[in-house]
Coordinates of N, CA and C in Angstrom, one line a residue:
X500 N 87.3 109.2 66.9 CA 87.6 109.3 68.3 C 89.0 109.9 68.5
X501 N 89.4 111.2 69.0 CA 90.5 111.4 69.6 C 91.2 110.6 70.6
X502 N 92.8 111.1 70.5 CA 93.1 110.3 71.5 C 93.8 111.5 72.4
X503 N 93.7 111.1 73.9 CA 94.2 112.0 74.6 C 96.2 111.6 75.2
X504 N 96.6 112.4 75.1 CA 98.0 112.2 75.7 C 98.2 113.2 76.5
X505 N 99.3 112.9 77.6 CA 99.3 113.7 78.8 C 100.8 114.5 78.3
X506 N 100.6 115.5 79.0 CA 102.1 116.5 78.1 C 103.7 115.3 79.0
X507 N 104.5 115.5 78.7 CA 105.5 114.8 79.4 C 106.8 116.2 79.1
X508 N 108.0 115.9 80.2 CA 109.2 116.8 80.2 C 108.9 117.5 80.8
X509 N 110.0 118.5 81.6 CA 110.3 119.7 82.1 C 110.2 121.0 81.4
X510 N 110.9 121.1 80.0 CA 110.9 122.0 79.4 C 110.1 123.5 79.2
X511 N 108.8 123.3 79.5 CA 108.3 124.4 79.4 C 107.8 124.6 81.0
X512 N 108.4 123.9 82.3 CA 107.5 124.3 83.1 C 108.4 126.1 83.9
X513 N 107.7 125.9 84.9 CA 107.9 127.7 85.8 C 108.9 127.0 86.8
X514 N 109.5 128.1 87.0 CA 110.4 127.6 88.6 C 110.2 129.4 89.5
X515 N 109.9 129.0 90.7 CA 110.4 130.0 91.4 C 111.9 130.4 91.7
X516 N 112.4 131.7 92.3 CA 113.4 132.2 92.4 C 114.9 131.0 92.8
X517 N 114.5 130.5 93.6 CA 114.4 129.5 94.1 C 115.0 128.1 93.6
X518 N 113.9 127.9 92.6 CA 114.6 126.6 91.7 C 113.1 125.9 92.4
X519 N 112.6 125.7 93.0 CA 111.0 125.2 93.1 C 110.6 124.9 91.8
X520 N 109.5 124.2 92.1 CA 108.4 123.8 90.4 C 107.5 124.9 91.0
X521 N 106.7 125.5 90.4 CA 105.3 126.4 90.2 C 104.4 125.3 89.9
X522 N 103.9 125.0 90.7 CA 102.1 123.4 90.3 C 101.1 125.1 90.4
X523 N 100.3 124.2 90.1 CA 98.9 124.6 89.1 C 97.8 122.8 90.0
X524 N 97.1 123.1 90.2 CA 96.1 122.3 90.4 C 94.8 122.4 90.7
X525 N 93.6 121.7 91.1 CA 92.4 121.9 91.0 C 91.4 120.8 91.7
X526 N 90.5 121.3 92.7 CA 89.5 120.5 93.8 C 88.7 120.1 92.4
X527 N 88.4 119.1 92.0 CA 87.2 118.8 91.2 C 86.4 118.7 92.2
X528 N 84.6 119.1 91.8 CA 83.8 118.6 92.6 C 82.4 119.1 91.7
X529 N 81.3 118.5 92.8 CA 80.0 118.3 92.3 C 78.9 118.8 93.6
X530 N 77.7 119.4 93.3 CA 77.4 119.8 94.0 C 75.7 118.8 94.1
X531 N 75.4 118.0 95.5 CA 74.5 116.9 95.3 C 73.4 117.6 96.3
X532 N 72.7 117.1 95.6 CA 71.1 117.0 96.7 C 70.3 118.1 96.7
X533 N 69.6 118.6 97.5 CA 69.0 120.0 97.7 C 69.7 120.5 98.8
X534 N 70.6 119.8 99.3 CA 70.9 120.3 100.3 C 72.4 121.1 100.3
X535 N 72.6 120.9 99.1 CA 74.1 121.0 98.4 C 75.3 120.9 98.8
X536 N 75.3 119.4 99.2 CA 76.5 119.0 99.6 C 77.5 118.8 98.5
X537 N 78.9 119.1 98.9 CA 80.0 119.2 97.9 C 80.7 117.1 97.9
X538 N 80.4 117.2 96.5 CA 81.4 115.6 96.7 C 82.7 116.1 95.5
X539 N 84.1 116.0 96.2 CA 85.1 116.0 95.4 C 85.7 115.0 94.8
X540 N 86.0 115.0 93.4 CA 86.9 113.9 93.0 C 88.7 114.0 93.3
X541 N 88.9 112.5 93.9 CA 90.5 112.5 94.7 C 91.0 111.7 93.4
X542 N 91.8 111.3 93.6 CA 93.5 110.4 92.6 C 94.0 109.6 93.4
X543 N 94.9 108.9 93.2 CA 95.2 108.7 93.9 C 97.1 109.1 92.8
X544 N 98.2 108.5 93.6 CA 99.4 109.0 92.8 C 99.8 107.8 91.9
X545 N 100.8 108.0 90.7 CA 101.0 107.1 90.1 C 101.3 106.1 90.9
X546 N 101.9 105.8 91.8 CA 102.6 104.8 92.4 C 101.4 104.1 92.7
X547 N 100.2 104.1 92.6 CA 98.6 104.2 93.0 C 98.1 103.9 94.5
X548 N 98.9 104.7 95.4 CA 98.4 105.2 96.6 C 98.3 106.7 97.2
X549 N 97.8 107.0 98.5 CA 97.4 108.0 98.8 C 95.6 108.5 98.2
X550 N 96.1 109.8 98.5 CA 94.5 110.6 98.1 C 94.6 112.1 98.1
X551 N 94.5 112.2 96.8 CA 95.4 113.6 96.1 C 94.3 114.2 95.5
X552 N 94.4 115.8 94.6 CA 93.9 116.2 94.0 C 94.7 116.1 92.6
X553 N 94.3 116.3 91.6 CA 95.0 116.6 90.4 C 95.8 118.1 90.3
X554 N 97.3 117.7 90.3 CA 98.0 118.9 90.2 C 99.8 118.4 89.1
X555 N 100.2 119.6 89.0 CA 101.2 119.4 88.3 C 102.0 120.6 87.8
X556 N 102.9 120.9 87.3 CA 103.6 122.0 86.2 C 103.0 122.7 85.8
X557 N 102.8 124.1 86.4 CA 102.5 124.9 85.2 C 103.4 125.8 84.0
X558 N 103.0 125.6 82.9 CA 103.9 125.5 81.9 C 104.2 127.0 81.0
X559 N 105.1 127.0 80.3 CA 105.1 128.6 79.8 C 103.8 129.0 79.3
X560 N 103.4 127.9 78.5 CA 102.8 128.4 76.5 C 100.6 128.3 77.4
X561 N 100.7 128.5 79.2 CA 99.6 128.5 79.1 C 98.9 129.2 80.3
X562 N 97.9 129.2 80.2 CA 97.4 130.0 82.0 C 97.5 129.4 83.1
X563 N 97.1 130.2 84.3 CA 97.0 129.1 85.3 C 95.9 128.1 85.2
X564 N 94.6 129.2 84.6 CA 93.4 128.0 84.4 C 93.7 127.2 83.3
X565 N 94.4 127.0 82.1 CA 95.0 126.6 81.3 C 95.1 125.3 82.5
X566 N 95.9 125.2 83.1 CA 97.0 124.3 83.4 C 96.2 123.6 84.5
X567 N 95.1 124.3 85.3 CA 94.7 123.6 86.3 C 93.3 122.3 85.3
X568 N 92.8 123.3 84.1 CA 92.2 121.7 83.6 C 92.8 120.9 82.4
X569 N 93.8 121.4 82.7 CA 94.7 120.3 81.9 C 94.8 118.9 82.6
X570 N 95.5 119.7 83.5 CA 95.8 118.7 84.9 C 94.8 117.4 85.5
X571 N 93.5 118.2 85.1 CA 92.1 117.6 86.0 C 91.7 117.3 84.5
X572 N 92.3 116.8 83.2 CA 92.0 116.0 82.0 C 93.0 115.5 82.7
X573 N 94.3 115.2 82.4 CA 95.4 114.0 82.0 C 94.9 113.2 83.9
X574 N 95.2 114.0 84.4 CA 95.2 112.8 85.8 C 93.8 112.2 86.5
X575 N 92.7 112.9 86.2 CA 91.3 112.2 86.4 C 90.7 112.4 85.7
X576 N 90.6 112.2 84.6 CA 90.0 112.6 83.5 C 88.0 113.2 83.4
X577 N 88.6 114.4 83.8 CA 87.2 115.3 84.2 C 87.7 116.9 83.2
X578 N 86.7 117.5 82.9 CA 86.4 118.8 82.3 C 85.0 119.2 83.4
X579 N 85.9 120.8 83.2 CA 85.4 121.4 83.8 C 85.2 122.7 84.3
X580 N 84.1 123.5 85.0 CA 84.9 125.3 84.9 C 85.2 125.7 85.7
X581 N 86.6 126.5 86.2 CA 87.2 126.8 86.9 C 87.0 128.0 87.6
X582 N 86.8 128.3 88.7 CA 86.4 128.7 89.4 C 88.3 130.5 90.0
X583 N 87.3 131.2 90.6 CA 88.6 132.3 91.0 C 89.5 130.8 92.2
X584 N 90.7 131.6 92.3 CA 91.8 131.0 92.7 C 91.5 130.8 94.3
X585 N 91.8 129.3 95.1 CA 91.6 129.6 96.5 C 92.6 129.7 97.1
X586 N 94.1 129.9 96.2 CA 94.9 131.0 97.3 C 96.5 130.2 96.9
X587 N 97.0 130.3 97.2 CA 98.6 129.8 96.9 C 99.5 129.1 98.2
X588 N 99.9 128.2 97.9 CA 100.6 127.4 99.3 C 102.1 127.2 99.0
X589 N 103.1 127.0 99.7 CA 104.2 126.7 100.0 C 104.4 125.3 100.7
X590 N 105.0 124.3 99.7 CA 105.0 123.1 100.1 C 106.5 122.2 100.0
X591 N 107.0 121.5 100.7 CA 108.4 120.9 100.6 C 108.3 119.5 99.6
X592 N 109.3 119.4 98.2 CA 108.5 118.1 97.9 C 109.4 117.0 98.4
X593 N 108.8 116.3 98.5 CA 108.8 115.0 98.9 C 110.2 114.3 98.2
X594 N 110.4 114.3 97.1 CA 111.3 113.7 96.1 C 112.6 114.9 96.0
X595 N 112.1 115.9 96.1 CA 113.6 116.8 95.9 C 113.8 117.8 97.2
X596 N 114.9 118.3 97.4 CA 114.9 119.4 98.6 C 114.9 120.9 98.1
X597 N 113.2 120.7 97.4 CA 113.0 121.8 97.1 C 111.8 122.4 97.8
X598 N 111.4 123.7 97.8 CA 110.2 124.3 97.9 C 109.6 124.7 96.8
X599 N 108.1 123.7 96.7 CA 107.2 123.7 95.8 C 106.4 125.5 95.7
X600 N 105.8 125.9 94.7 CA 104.6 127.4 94.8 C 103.5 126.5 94.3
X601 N 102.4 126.3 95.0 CA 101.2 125.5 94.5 C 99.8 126.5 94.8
X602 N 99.6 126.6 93.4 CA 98.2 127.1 93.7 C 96.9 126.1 92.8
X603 N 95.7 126.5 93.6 CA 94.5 125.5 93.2 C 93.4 126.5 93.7
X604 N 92.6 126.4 92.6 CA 91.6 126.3 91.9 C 90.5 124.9 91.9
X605 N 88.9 125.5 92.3 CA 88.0 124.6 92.7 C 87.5 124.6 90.9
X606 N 87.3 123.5 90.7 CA 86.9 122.8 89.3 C 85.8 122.4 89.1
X607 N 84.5 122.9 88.7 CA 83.2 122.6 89.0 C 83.2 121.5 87.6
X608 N 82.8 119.9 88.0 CA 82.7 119.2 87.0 C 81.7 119.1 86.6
X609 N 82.2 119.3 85.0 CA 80.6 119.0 83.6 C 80.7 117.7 83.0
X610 N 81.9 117.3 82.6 CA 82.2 116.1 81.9 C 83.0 115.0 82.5
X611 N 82.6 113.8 82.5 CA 83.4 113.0 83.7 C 84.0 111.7 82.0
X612 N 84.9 112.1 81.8 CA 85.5 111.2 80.5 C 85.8 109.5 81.1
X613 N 85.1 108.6 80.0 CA 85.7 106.9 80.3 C 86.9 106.9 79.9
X614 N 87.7 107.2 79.0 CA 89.3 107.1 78.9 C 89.9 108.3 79.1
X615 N 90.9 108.6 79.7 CA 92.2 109.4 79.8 C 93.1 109.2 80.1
X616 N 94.2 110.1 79.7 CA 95.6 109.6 79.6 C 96.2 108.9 81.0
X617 N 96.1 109.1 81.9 CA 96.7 108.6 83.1 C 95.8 107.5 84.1
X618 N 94.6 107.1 82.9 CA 94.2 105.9 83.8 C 94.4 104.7 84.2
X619 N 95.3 104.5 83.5 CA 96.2 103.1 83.6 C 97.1 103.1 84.9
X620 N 97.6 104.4 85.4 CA 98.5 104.1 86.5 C 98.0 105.5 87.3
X621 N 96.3 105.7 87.6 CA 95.7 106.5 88.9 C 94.5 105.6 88.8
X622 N 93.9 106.0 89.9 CA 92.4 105.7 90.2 C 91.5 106.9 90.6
X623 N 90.7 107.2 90.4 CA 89.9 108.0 90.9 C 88.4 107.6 91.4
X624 N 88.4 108.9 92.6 CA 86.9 108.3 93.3 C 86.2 109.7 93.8
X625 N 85.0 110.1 93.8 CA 84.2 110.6 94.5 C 83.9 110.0 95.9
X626 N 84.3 111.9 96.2 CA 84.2 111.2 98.0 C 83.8 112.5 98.7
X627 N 83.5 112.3 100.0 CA 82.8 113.1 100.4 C 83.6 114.3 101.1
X628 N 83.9 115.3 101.7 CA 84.5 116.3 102.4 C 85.3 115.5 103.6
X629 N 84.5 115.3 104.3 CA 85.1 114.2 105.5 C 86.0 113.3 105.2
X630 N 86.1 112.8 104.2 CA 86.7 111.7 103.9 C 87.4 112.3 102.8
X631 N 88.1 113.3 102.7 CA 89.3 113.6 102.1 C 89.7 113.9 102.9
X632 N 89.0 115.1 103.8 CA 90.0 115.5 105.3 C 90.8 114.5 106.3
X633 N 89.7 113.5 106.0 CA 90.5 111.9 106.9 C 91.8 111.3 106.2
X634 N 91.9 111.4 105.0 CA 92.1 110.5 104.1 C 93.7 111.1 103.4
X635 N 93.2 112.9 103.1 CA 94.6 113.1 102.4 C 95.7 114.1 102.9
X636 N 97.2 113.4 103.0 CA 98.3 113.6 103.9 C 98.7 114.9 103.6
X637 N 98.2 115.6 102.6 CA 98.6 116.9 102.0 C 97.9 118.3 103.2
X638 N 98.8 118.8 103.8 CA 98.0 119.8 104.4 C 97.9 120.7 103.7
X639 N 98.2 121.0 102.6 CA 98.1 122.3 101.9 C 97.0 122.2 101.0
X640 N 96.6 120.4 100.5 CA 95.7 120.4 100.0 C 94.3 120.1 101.3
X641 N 94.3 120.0 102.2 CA 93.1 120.0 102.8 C 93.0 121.2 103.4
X642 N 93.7 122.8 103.2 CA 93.7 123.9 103.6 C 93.0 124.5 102.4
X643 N 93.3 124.0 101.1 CA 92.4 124.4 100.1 C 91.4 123.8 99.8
X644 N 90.7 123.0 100.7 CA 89.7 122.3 100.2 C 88.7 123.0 101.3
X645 N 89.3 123.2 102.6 CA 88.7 124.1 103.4 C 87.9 125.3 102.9
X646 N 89.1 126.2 102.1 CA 88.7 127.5 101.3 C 87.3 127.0 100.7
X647 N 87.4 125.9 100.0 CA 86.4 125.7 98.9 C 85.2 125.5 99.8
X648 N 85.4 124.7 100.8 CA 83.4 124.3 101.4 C 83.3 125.6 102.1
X649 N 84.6 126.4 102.5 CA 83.7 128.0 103.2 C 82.9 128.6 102.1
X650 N 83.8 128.2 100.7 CA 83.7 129.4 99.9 C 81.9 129.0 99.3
X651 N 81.8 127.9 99.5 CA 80.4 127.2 99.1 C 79.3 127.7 99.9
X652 N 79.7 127.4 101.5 CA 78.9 127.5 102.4 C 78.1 129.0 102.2
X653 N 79.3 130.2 101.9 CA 78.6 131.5 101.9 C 78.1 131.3 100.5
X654 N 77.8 130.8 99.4 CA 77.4 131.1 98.6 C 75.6 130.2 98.5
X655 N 75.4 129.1 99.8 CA 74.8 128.7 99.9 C 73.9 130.2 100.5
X656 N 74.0 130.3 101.5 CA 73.7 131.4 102.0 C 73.2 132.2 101.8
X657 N 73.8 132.9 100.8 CA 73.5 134.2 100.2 C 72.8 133.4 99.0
X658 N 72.5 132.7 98.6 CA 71.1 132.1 98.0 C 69.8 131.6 98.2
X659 N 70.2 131.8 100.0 CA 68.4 131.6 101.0 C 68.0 132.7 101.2

């Protein structure tokens, strides 16, 4: 049995011009029924509140998709294939007076792992579209979550 460990440090991450962090993150989700409704998996943050997606650093030594299922192993412990980019946001963080570059990527999940590195201090849950929109304080993340059920809807579509 391997063991999984989450990367830790600054050292290798990106900064914008700026002095910003560059995040990398990823909508995990699943596609249910015949009717193909999308259910996404949320996080919640270490502090273990809220209703987040898995995001974080993207680092020199790797890709963006590199880094978006890195991210979606150490913080909800899912694998999975990543999908083209739904677009790039500008966000203020919370802890520094900086401006964040965050881009995300929808995560289609194959493997939903019982241990991973960050389970001890997140929770995760499948939940439905509605209830992340209700649920998570991120507008940048429910702007890309948007992208993702359009990006679904037309692909429903164009498969009737």
């Amino acid at each position: 049995m391997a063991v999984l460990v989450a990367r830790q440090g600054r050292e290798l991450q990106r900064y914008t011009s700026t002095g910003g962090r560059i995040v990398v993150g990823c909508i995990p989700y699943r596609v249910r029924g015949r009717d193909g409704e999308l259910e996404v998996l949320v996080i919640t943050s270490q502090k273990g509140h809220g209703m987040m997606f898995p995001k974080g650093g993207w680092e020199l030594d790797e890709s963006m998709d590199e880094a978006a299922c890195r991210e979606a192993l150490e913080e909800a412990g899912v694998r999975g294939d990543t999908e083209p980019s739904l677009g790039c946001w500008y966000y203020k963080s919370r802890r520094y007076d900086k401006t964040y570059e965050g881009f995300m990527f929808p995560l289609r999940v194959t493997d939903e792992l019982l241990q991973w590195p960050e389970m001890s201090s997140r929770e995760r849950t499948w939940a439905t579209v509605q209830q992340v929109m209700d649920g998570c304080q991120h507008g940048w993340m429910r702007e890309a979550l948007e992208r993702l059920v359009s990006r679904h809807a037309t692909k429903l579509q164009s498969a009737l």
